[in-house]
CSV table of N, CA and C in Angstrom, one decimal:
chain,number,residue,atom,x,y,z
K,1,MET,N,74.1,70.7,90.5
K,1,MET,CA,72.8,71.0,90.2
K,1,MET,C,72.0,70.2,90.5
K,2,HIS,N,70.6,70.9,91.0
K,2,HIS,CA,69.6,70.3,91.4
K,2,HIS,C,69.0,69.6,90.3
K,3,PRO,N,68.7,68.2,90.2
K,3,PRO,CA,68.5,67.5,89.0
K,3,PRO,C,66.7,68.1,88.6
K,4,ASP,N,66.0,68.4,89.5
K,4,ASP,CA,64.5,68.6,89.3
K,4,ASP,C,64.6,70.3,88.4
K,5,SER,N,65.4,71.1,89.1
K,5,SER,CA,65.2,72.5,88.6
K,5,SER,C,66.4,73.1,87.6
K,6,GLY,N,67.4,72.5,87.7
K,6,GLY,CA,68.7,73.0,87.0
K,6,GLY,C,69.3,74.0,87.6
K,7,VAL,N,68.8,74.1,89.0
K,7,VAL,CA,69.8,75.5,89.9
K,7,VAL,C,70.7,74.5,90.5
K,8,SER,N,72.1,75.4,90.9
K,8,SER,CA,73.1,75.0,91.4
K,8,SER,C,72.8,74.8,92.9
K,9,ALA,N,73.5,74.0,93.7
K,9,ALA,CA,73.5,73.9,95.3
K,9,ALA,C,73.6,75.2,95.9
K,10,GLU,N,74.3,75.8,95.4
K,10,GLU,CA,74.6,77.3,95.9
K,10,GLU,C,73.3,78.0,96.1
K,11,GLU,N,72.7,78.0,95.0
K,11,GLU,CA,71.5,78.8,94.7
K,11,GLU,C,70.5,78.3,95.5
K,12,LEU,N,70.3,77.0,95.9
K,12,LEU,CA,69.2,76.4,96.7
K,12,LEU,C,69.2,77.0,98.2
K,13,HIS,N,70.5,77.3,98.5
K,13,HIS,CA,70.7,78.0,100.2
K,13,HIS,C,71.1,79.3,100.1
K,14,PRO,N,69.7,80.1,100.5
K,14,PRO,CA,70.0,81.4,100.6
K,14,PRO,C,71.1,82.0,101.4
K,15,MET,N,71.5,81.3,102.6
K,15,MET,CA,72.4,81.6,103.5
K,15,MET,C,73.7,81.6,103.2
K,16,GLU,N,73.9,80.9,102.0
K,16,GLU,CA,75.1,81.0,101.4
K,16,GLU,C,75.4,82.4,100.9
K,17,SER,N,74.6,82.8,100.3
K,17,SER,CA,74.9,84.4,99.5
K,17,SER,C,74.8,85.4,100.9
K,18,GLU,N,74.3,85.2,101.7
K,18,GLU,CA,74.1,86.1,103.0
K,18,GLU,C,75.6,86.0,103.6
K,19,MET,N,76.0,84.7,103.9
K,19,MET,CA,77.4,84.6,104.4
K,19,MET,C,78.5,85.0,103.6
K,20,ALA,N,78.4,84.8,102.3
K,20,ALA,CA,79.4,85.7,101.5
K,20,ALA,C,79.3,87.1,101.6
K,21,MET,N,78.3,87.8,101.7
K,21,MET,CA,77.9,89.0,101.9
K,21,MET,C,78.6,89.4,103.3
K,22,LEU,N,78.3,88.9,104.3
K,22,LEU,CA,78.9,89.0,105.7
K,22,LEU,C,80.3,89.0,105.5
K,23,LYS,N,80.7,88.0,105.1
K,23,LYS,CA,82.4,87.8,105.0
K,23,LYS,C,82.9,88.9,104.2
K,24,ALA,N,82.5,89.4,103.4
K,24,ALA,CA,83.0,90.4,102.6
K,24,ALA,C,83.0,92.0,103.4
K,25,ARG,N,81.9,92.0,104.2
K,25,ARG,CA,81.8,93.0,104.9
K,25,ARG,C,82.7,93.1,106.2
K,26,VAL,N,83.1,92.0,106.8
K,26,VAL,CA,83.9,91.6,107.7
K,26,VAL,C,85.6,91.8,107.1
K,27,ASP,N,85.7,91.3,105.8
K,27,ASP,CA,87.0,91.5,105.4
K,27,ASP,C,87.1,92.9,105.1
K,28,ARG,N,86.3,93.8,104.7
K,28,ARG,CA,86.2,95.5,104.3
K,28,ARG,C,86.7,95.9,105.8
K,29,LEU,N,86.0,95.7,107.1
K,29,LEU,CA,86.3,96.2,108.2
K,29,LEU,C,87.5,95.8,108.7
K,30,GLU,N,88.0,94.8,108.6
K,30,GLU,CA,89.4,94.1,109.0
K,30,GLU,C,90.3,95.2,108.4
K,31,GLN,N,90.2,95.4,106.9
K,31,GLN,CA,91.2,96.4,106.3
K,31,GLN,C,91.2,97.7,106.8
K,32,GLN,N,89.8,98.0,107.1
K,32,GLN,CA,89.9,99.6,107.5
K,32,GLN,C,90.5,99.7,108.9
K,33,VAL,N,90.5,98.8,109.8
K,33,VAL,CA,91.0,98.7,111.1
K,33,VAL,C,92.4,98.6,110.8
K,34,ARG,N,92.9,98.0,109.9
K,34,ARG,CA,94.5,97.8,109.6
K,34,ARG,C,94.9,99.2,109.1
K,35,THR,N,94.3,99.8,108.3
K,35,THR,CA,94.5,101.3,107.8
K,35,THR,C,94.5,102.1,109.0
K,36,LEU,N,93.5,102.0,109.8
K,36,LEU,CA,93.4,103.1,110.9
K,36,LEU,C,94.8,103.1,111.7
K,37,ALA,N,94.9,101.7,112.1
K,37,ALA,CA,96.2,101.3,112.9
K,37,ALA,C,97.4,101.9,112.3
K,38,GLU,N,97.6,101.5,111.1
K,38,GLU,CA,98.8,102.2,110.4
K,38,GLU,C,98.8,103.7,110.5
K,39,ALA,N,97.8,104.2,110.2
K,39,ALA,CA,97.6,105.8,110.2
K,39,ALA,C,98.0,106.4,111.9
K,40,THR,N,97.5,105.7,112.8
K,40,THR,CA,97.8,106.0,114.1
K,40,THR,C,99.3,106.0,114.4
K,41,ALA,N,99.9,104.8,114.0
K,41,ALA,CA,101.1,104.6,114.1
K,41,ALA,C,102.2,105.7,113.4
K,42,VAL,N,101.7,106.0,112.3
K,42,VAL,CA,102.5,107.0,111.6
K,42,VAL,C,102.5,108.3,112.4
K,43,LEU,N,101.3,108.7,112.8
K,43,LEU,CA,101.4,110.1,113.5
K,43,LEU,C,101.9,109.8,114.8
K,44,ALA,N,101.9,108.7,115.4
K,44,ALA,CA,102.8,108.4,116.8
K,44,ALA,C,103.9,108.7,116.4
K,45,ARG,N,104.8,108.2,115.3
K,45,ARG,CA,106.0,108.5,115.1
K,45,ARG,C,106.2,109.8,114.8
K,46,GLY,N,105.4,110.6,114.3
K,46,GLY,CA,105.6,111.9,114.0
K,46,GLY,C,105.7,112.9,115.1
K,47,LEU,N,105.2,112.2,116.2
K,47,LEU,CA,104.9,113.2,117.4
K,47,LEU,C,106.5,112.8,118.3
K,48,GLU,N,107.0,111.6,118.2
K,48,GLU,CA,107.9,111.3,118.8
K,48,GLU,C,109.3,111.9,118.2
K,49,SER,N,110.2,112.1,119.2
K,49,SER,CA,111.3,112.7,118.6
K,49,SER,C,112.4,112.3,119.1
K,50,GLY,N,113.5,111.6,118.4
K,50,GLY,CA,114.3,110.8,118.7
K,50,GLY,C,115.4,111.7,119.4
K,51,PRO,N,116.7,111.1,119.9
K,51,PRO,CA,117.6,111.7,120.6
K,51,PRO,C,118.7,112.6,119.2
K,52,LEU,N,118.6,112.1,118.2
K,52,LEU,CA,119.3,112.9,117.3
K,52,LEU,C,118.6,113.7,116.3
K,53,GLU,N,117.2,113.8,116.8
K,53,GLU,CA,116.4,114.4,115.7
K,53,GLU,C,116.4,116.0,116.4
K,54,GLU,N,116.2,116.9,115.2
K,54,GLU,CA,116.0,118.3,115.8
K,54,GLU,C,114.3,118.5,116.1
K,55,ALA,N,114.0,119.2,117.1
K,55,ALA,CA,112.8,119.3,117.4
K,55,ALA,C,112.2,120.4,116.3
K,56,GLY,N,110.9,120.3,116.1
K,56,GLY,CA,110.3,121.0,115.0
K,56,GLY,C,109.0,120.4,114.8
K,57,ALA,N,108.3,121.1,113.7
K,57,ALA,CA,107.0,120.8,113.5
K,57,ALA,C,107.0,120.0,112.0
K,58,ALA,N,108.3,120.1,111.4
K,58,ALA,CA,108.2,119.4,110.0
K,58,ALA,C,107.8,118.0,110.0
K,59,HIS,N,108.5,117.4,111.0
K,59,HIS,CA,108.8,115.9,110.9
K,59,HIS,C,107.0,115.3,111.2
K,60,SER,N,106.5,116.4,112.1
K,60,SER,CA,105.1,116.2,112.7
K,60,SER,C,104.1,116.2,111.5
K,61,ALA,N,104.4,117.4,110.7
K,61,ALA,CA,103.4,117.7,109.5
K,61,ALA,C,103.8,116.7,108.5
K,62,GLN,N,104.9,116.2,108.3
K,62,GLN,CA,105.2,115.1,107.4
K,62,GLN,C,104.2,114.0,107.8
K,63,ALA,N,104.3,113.6,108.9
K,63,ALA,CA,103.5,112.5,109.4
K,63,ALA,C,102.1,112.5,109.3
K,64,ALA,N,101.5,113.8,109.7
K,64,ALA,CA,100.1,113.9,109.4
K,64,ALA,C,99.7,114.0,108.0
K,65,ARG,N,100.7,114.3,107.1
K,65,ARG,CA,100.1,114.4,105.7
K,65,ARG,C,100.0,112.8,105.3
K,66,LEU,N,101.1,112.1,105.8
K,66,LEU,CA,101.1,110.9,105.2
K,66,LEU,C,99.7,110.0,106.1
K,67,ALA,N,99.8,110.2,107.2
K,67,ALA,CA,98.5,109.6,107.8
K,67,ALA,C,97.1,109.8,107.2
K,68,HIS,N,97.0,111.2,106.6
K,68,HIS,CA,95.8,111.8,105.8
K,68,HIS,C,95.8,111.1,104.6
K,69,GLU,N,97.0,110.7,103.9
K,69,GLU,CA,97.0,110.3,102.4
K,69,GLU,C,96.6,108.6,102.7
K,70,LEU,N,97.1,107.9,103.8
K,70,LEU,CA,96.4,106.8,104.1
K,70,LEU,C,95.2,106.7,104.2
K,71,LEU,N,94.5,107.4,104.9
K,71,LEU,CA,93.1,107.4,105.1
K,71,LEU,C,92.2,107.8,104.0
K,72,LEU,N,92.7,108.8,103.1
K,72,LEU,CA,92.3,109.0,101.9
K,72,LEU,C,92.2,107.7,101.0
K,73,ALA,N,93.5,107.0,100.7
K,73,ALA,CA,93.6,106.1,99.8
K,73,ALA,C,92.5,104.8,100.4
K,74,ALA,N,92.4,104.5,101.5
K,74,ALA,CA,91.4,103.7,102.1
K,74,ALA,C,89.9,104.0,101.9
K,75,ASP,N,89.6,105.2,101.7
K,75,ASP,CA,88.4,105.5,101.2
K,75,ASP,C,87.5,105.9,102.9
K,76,LEU,N,88.7,106.3,103.8
K,76,LEU,CA,87.9,106.5,105.1
K,76,LEU,C,87.7,107.9,105.6
K,77,VAL,N,88.1,108.6,105.0
K,77,VAL,CA,87.8,110.2,105.0
K,77,VAL,C,87.8,110.9,103.3
K,78,ARG,N,86.8,112.0,103.6
K,78,ARG,CA,86.6,112.5,102.2
K,78,ARG,C,87.7,113.6,102.2
K,79,PRO,N,88.0,113.8,100.8
K,79,PRO,CA,89.1,115.0,100.5
K,79,PRO,C,88.4,116.1,100.8
K,80,GLN,N,89.4,117.0,101.7
K,80,GLN,CA,88.9,118.5,102.0
K,80,GLN,C,88.8,119.3,100.5
K,81,ARG,N,87.9,120.1,100.6
K,81,ARG,CA,87.6,121.0,99.5
K,81,ARG,C,88.7,122.2,99.8
K,82,ASP,N,89.2,122.9,98.6
K,82,ASP,CA,90.0,124.3,99.1
K,82,ASP,C,88.7,125.2,99.6
K,83,ARG,N,89.1,126.0,100.7
K,83,ARG,CA,88.2,127.2,101.3
K,83,ARG,C,88.5,128.2,101.0
K,84,GLY,N,89.2,128.3,99.8
K,84,GLY,CA,90.1,129.8,99.3
K,84,GLY,C,89.7,130.4,98.2
């Protein structure tokens, strides 16, 4: 506490709150990048076919759904509205 004003030391330094805000933004961006990387990896695995796997679209479609769910959960895409 500042003895004259009763204000804490943190409140005397406006840069502290700005730094905290910027740190929160960077943390959010880092999480979004991790989510995008995970979704990309899921899609890549879905497009790969191993030697023992059958060729087909089911594996790719499942990977695409999972990647989309990851992006939705991270609030990186908006849900698609039914068009029917």
